[in-house]
Amino acid sequence: KAGVTQTPRYLIKTRGQQVTLSCSPISGHRSVSWYQQTPGQGLQFLFEYFSETQRNKGNFPGRFSGRQFSNSRSEMNVSTLELGDSALYLCASSLETGEAEAFFGQGTRLTVV
Amino acid sequence: DQQVKQNSPSLSVQEGRISILNCDYTNSMFDYFLWYKKYPAEGPTFLISISSIKDKNEDGRFTVFLNKSAKHLSLHIVPSQPGDSAVYFCAASPWEAGNMLTFGGGTRLMVKP
């Protein structure tokens, strides 16, 4: 059974640009969550999507957005990139929402220059 | 305000001995707890979880203990193996908050042969 797939693995963008990251969850999983990992702030929750609806949102500015498609695949978008957005972005999928083990992808390493 | 804390940034253990990783939390709404293992440049790998209705959960060499009154959980690895060397994160989620995980800062475990 395939795991969580994130694309691309690595990305370099310029300040002010926007970026879209993609996540394909484990087959049959309906919940997709996104996290940002930085050396200073650790792993921080961005948002969760379940059945195409945003269920939870972390404490991030509106430049960070996401969506989920009917096949449970999810994308996150960051607009007007800042240097501080450089991070490892991780996607996690779960069978259901709430008290479900979350399985993570390998992440997308975003570097903003 | 760190709601989940792992106060030991690193731990060194001899192969074959027990590794004990600790985690404290402050939010009394947390009622589902997970442990993840992470290698550099990879996503976290789910290890074991525990619901607040239990005080212990075992899976092979891994046991998680939960002390709700002290708001403390620990992960025991017995016996420790060199392949267990990684960064371990504890995470917590409130009831009915979906899959919104709050992570601790991590503990780097080194198991020496």
Short mmCIF file of C-alpha atoms in Angstrom, two decimals:
data_model
loop_
_atom_site.label_atom_id
_atom_site.label_comp_id
_atom_site.label_asym_id
_atom_site.label_seq_id
_atom_site.Cartn_x
_atom_site.Cartn_y
_atom_site.Cartn_z
CA LYS A 1 0.00 0.00 0.00
CA ALA A 2 1.53 3.29 -1.10
CA GLY A 3 2.30 5.86 1.57
CA VAL A 4 1.70 9.58 1.56
CA THR A 5 3.25 11.20 -1.50
CA GLN A 6 4.32 14.82 -1.57
CA THR A 7 5.49 16.69 -4.62
CA PRO A 8 7.82 18.28 -5.31
CA ARG A 9 10.48 17.18 -2.81
CA TYR A 10 12.52 20.33 -3.17
CA LEU A 11 11.63 23.81 -4.32
CA ILE A 12 13.45 27.13 -4.54
CA LYS A 13 11.39 30.27 -4.92
CA THR A 14 12.02 34.01 -4.82
CA ARG A 15 10.51 36.39 -2.28
CA GLY A 16 7.12 37.65 -3.43
CA GLN A 17 6.35 34.60 -5.56
CA GLN A 18 3.67 32.09 -4.76
CA VAL A 19 3.98 28.32 -4.50
CA THR A 20 1.68 25.30 -4.60
CA LEU A 21 2.56 22.03 -2.91
CA SER A 22 0.75 18.77 -3.52
CA CYS A 23 -0.11 15.81 -1.30
CA SER A 24 -1.63 12.45 -2.20
CA PRO A 25 -2.84 10.63 0.92
CA ILE A 26 -2.83 6.92 1.56
CA SER A 27 -5.60 5.24 -0.41
CA GLY A 28 -8.84 5.32 1.55
CA HIS A 29 -7.71 8.08 3.91
CA ARG A 30 -10.05 11.04 3.97
CA SER A 31 -8.24 13.45 6.29
CA VAL A 32 -5.21 15.44 5.17
CA SER A 33 -3.28 17.77 7.46
CA TRP A 34 -0.40 20.09 6.72
CA TYR A 35 2.48 21.03 9.02
CA GLN A 36 5.45 23.37 8.79
CA GLN A 37 8.77 22.41 10.35
CA THR A 38 11.44 25.02 11.01
CA PRO A 39 14.49 24.90 13.29
CA GLY A 40 13.15 27.73 15.42
CA GLN A 41 9.46 26.84 15.75
CA GLY A 42 9.52 23.06 15.36
CA LEU A 43 6.54 21.25 13.88
CA GLN A 44 3.49 23.50 13.64
CA PHE A 45 -0.01 22.66 12.45
CA LEU A 46 -1.19 24.60 9.41
CA PHE A 47 -4.62 23.16 8.57
CA GLU A 48 -6.65 19.98 8.18
CA TYR A 49 -9.02 19.02 5.41
CA PHE A 50 -11.64 16.32 5.67
CA SER A 51 -14.11 15.48 2.93
CA GLU A 52 -13.08 18.59 0.99
CA THR A 53 -13.80 20.90 3.95
CA GLN A 54 -11.28 22.71 6.09
CA ARG A 55 -11.82 21.34 9.57
CA ASN A 56 -9.13 23.13 11.52
CA LYS A 57 -6.70 25.95 10.94
CA GLY A 58 -3.52 26.77 12.80
CA ASN A 59 -2.14 30.16 13.66
CA PHE A 60 -0.74 31.15 10.28
CA PRO A 61 -1.43 34.23 8.14
CA GLY A 62 -3.95 34.19 5.34
CA ARG A 63 -1.12 33.83 2.80
CA PHE A 64 -1.24 30.13 3.65
CA SER A 65 -4.22 28.36 2.15
CA GLY A 66 -5.20 24.91 1.05
CA ARG A 67 -7.85 22.78 -0.51
CA GLN A 68 -8.84 19.17 -0.85
CA PHE A 69 -10.26 17.46 -3.90
CA SER A 70 -12.93 14.80 -4.15
CA ASN A 71 -10.25 12.08 -4.39
CA SER A 72 -8.81 13.35 -1.05
CA ARG A 73 -5.68 14.75 -2.70
CA SER A 74 -4.74 18.08 -1.21
CA GLU A 75 -2.80 21.15 -2.19
CA MET A 76 -1.47 23.99 -0.10
CA ASN A 77 -0.62 27.39 -1.46
CA VAL A 78 1.59 30.11 -0.05
CA SER A 79 1.31 33.52 -1.66
CA THR A 80 3.72 36.45 -1.46
CA LEU A 81 6.53 34.31 -0.16
CA GLU A 82 8.77 35.62 2.61
CA LEU A 83 12.24 34.43 3.62
CA GLY A 84 10.75 33.08 6.83
CA ASP A 85 8.55 30.69 4.87
CA SER A 86 11.61 28.56 4.15
CA ALA A 87 10.79 25.26 5.85
CA LEU A 88 10.00 21.61 5.46
CA TYR A 89 6.28 21.30 4.70
CA LEU A 90 4.80 18.01 5.75
CA CYS A 91 1.52 16.46 4.81
CA ALA A 92 -0.15 13.78 6.95
CA SER A 93 -3.10 11.58 6.12
CA SER A 94 -5.51 9.79 8.42
CA LEU A 95 -8.35 7.40 7.83
CA GLU A 96 -10.80 9.61 9.65
CA THR A 97 -10.71 12.86 11.53
CA GLY A 98 -10.24 12.80 15.29
CA GLU A 99 -8.19 10.30 17.32
CA ALA A 100 -6.68 8.81 14.20
CA GLU A 101 -3.03 8.02 13.68
CA ALA A 102 -1.57 10.46 11.18
CA PHE A 103 0.90 9.11 8.64
CA PHE A 104 3.35 11.60 7.19
CA GLY A 105 4.87 12.05 3.77
CA GLN A 106 8.53 12.83 3.24
CA GLY A 107 7.84 16.53 2.95
CA THR A 108 8.62 19.32 0.55
CA ARG A 109 11.68 21.39 1.36
CA LEU A 110 10.90 24.98 0.36
CA THR A 111 13.70 27.51 0.19
CA VAL A 112 12.81 31.16 -0.33
CA VAL A 113 15.67 33.36 -1.58
CA ASP B 1 3.33 29.21 25.01
CA GLN B 2 4.54 25.65 24.55
CA GLN B 3 1.63 23.34 25.26
CA VAL B 4 3.70 20.20 24.71
CA LYS B 5 7.23 20.06 26.06
CA GLN B 6 10.03 17.58 25.76
CA ASN B 7 12.53 18.87 28.27
CA SER B 8 15.42 16.62 27.27
CA PRO B 9 16.86 17.65 23.90
CA SER B 10 19.00 14.53 23.78
CA LEU B 11 19.40 11.12 25.38
CA SER B 12 22.20 8.58 25.06
CA VAL B 13 21.60 4.92 25.90
CA GLN B 14 23.59 1.71 25.58
CA GLU B 15 22.30 -0.94 23.21
CA GLY B 16 20.08 -3.45 25.00
CA ARG B 17 19.15 -1.08 27.80
CA ILE B 18 15.90 0.79 28.26
CA SER B 19 15.30 4.20 26.67
CA ILE B 20 12.80 6.45 28.43
CA LEU B 21 11.63 9.57 26.63
CA ASN B 22 9.46 12.03 28.49
CA CYS B 23 6.83 14.55 27.50
CA ASP B 24 4.76 17.04 29.49
CA TYR B 25 1.67 18.93 28.40
CA THR B 26 -0.29 21.83 29.82
CA ASN B 27 -3.57 21.78 27.90
CA SER B 28 -6.12 19.72 29.84
CA MET B 29 -8.21 19.43 26.67
CA PHE B 30 -5.63 17.10 25.13
CA ASP B 31 -6.88 13.56 25.23
CA TYR B 32 -5.09 11.72 22.45
CA PHE B 33 -1.33 11.35 22.38
CA LEU B 34 1.09 10.01 19.83
CA TRP B 35 4.81 9.35 19.49
CA TYR B 36 6.68 9.77 16.24
CA LYS B 37 10.22 8.96 15.18
CA LYS B 38 11.97 11.16 12.66
CA TYR B 39 15.12 10.92 10.59
CA PRO B 40 16.63 14.02 8.95
CA ALA B 41 14.95 15.15 5.73
CA GLU B 42 12.13 12.63 6.18
CA GLY B 43 8.62 12.88 7.50
CA PRO B 44 7.84 11.61 11.01
CA THR B 45 7.03 7.91 11.31
CA PHE B 46 4.13 6.98 13.58
CA LEU B 47 5.18 4.71 16.47
CA ILE B 48 2.43 4.38 19.03
CA SER B 49 -0.56 6.25 20.42
CA ILE B 50 -2.65 6.34 23.55
CA SER B 51 -6.08 7.66 24.37
CA SER B 52 -6.78 9.38 27.67
CA ILE B 53 -9.06 6.54 28.76
CA LYS B 54 -5.97 4.35 29.09
CA ASP B 55 -2.79 4.71 31.11
CA LYS B 56 -0.64 2.29 29.14
CA ASN B 57 -0.34 0.99 25.61
CA GLU B 58 2.19 -1.53 24.31
CA ASP B 59 3.37 -2.41 20.84
CA GLY B 60 6.35 -4.70 20.67
CA ARG B 61 9.39 -2.98 22.14
CA PHE B 62 7.48 0.29 22.57
CA THR B 63 5.29 1.16 25.54
CA VAL B 64 3.65 4.50 26.19
CA PHE B 65 2.54 5.49 29.68
CA LEU B 66 0.09 8.30 30.39
CA ASN B 67 -0.30 10.03 33.76
CA LYS B 68 -3.22 12.40 33.28
CA SER B 69 -3.07 13.92 36.75
CA ALA B 70 0.55 14.91 36.17
CA LYS B 71 -0.06 15.75 32.51
CA HIS B 72 2.91 13.56 31.66
CA LEU B 73 3.56 10.80 29.18
CA SER B 74 6.59 8.69 28.50
CA LEU B 75 7.79 6.32 25.83
CA HIS B 76 9.78 3.27 26.87
CA ILE B 77 11.86 1.37 24.34
CA VAL B 78 13.08 -2.03 25.51
CA PRO B 79 15.57 -3.25 24.46
CA SER B 80 17.08 -0.25 22.69
CA GLN B 81 18.76 -0.92 19.35
CA PRO B 82 21.18 1.24 17.32
CA GLY B 83 18.49 1.57 14.63
CA ASP B 84 16.33 3.39 17.17
CA SER B 85 18.69 6.37 16.98
CA ALA B 86 16.55 9.26 15.72
CA VAL B 87 14.61 12.28 16.94
CA TYR B 88 11.44 11.37 18.82
CA PHE B 89 8.46 13.70 18.96
CA CYS B 90 5.44 13.46 21.18
CA ALA B 91 2.21 15.00 19.91
CA ALA B 92 -1.20 15.68 21.42
CA SER B 93 -4.67 16.41 20.13
CA PRO B 94 -7.83 17.65 21.85
CA TRP B 95 -11.06 15.66 21.69
CA GLU B 96 -13.13 16.37 18.60
CA ALA B 97 -10.52 18.75 17.24
CA GLY B 98 -9.86 16.58 14.28
CA ASN B 99 -6.29 15.77 13.55
CA MET B 100 -4.80 19.01 14.84
CA LEU B 101 -1.61 17.76 16.45
CA THR B 102 0.53 19.89 18.74
CA PHE B 103 4.10 18.65 18.78
CA GLY B 104 6.84 18.82 21.37
CA GLY B 105 10.28 20.03 20.41
CA GLY B 106 11.73 16.54 20.07
CA THR B 107 14.37 14.45 21.84
CA ARG B 108 17.35 13.09 19.96
CA LEU B 109 17.98 9.51 21.02
CA MET B 110 21.41 7.97 20.44
CA VAL B 111 21.74 4.24 21.06
CA LYS B 112 25.36 3.19 21.31
CA PRO B 113 26.44 -0.30 20.23
#
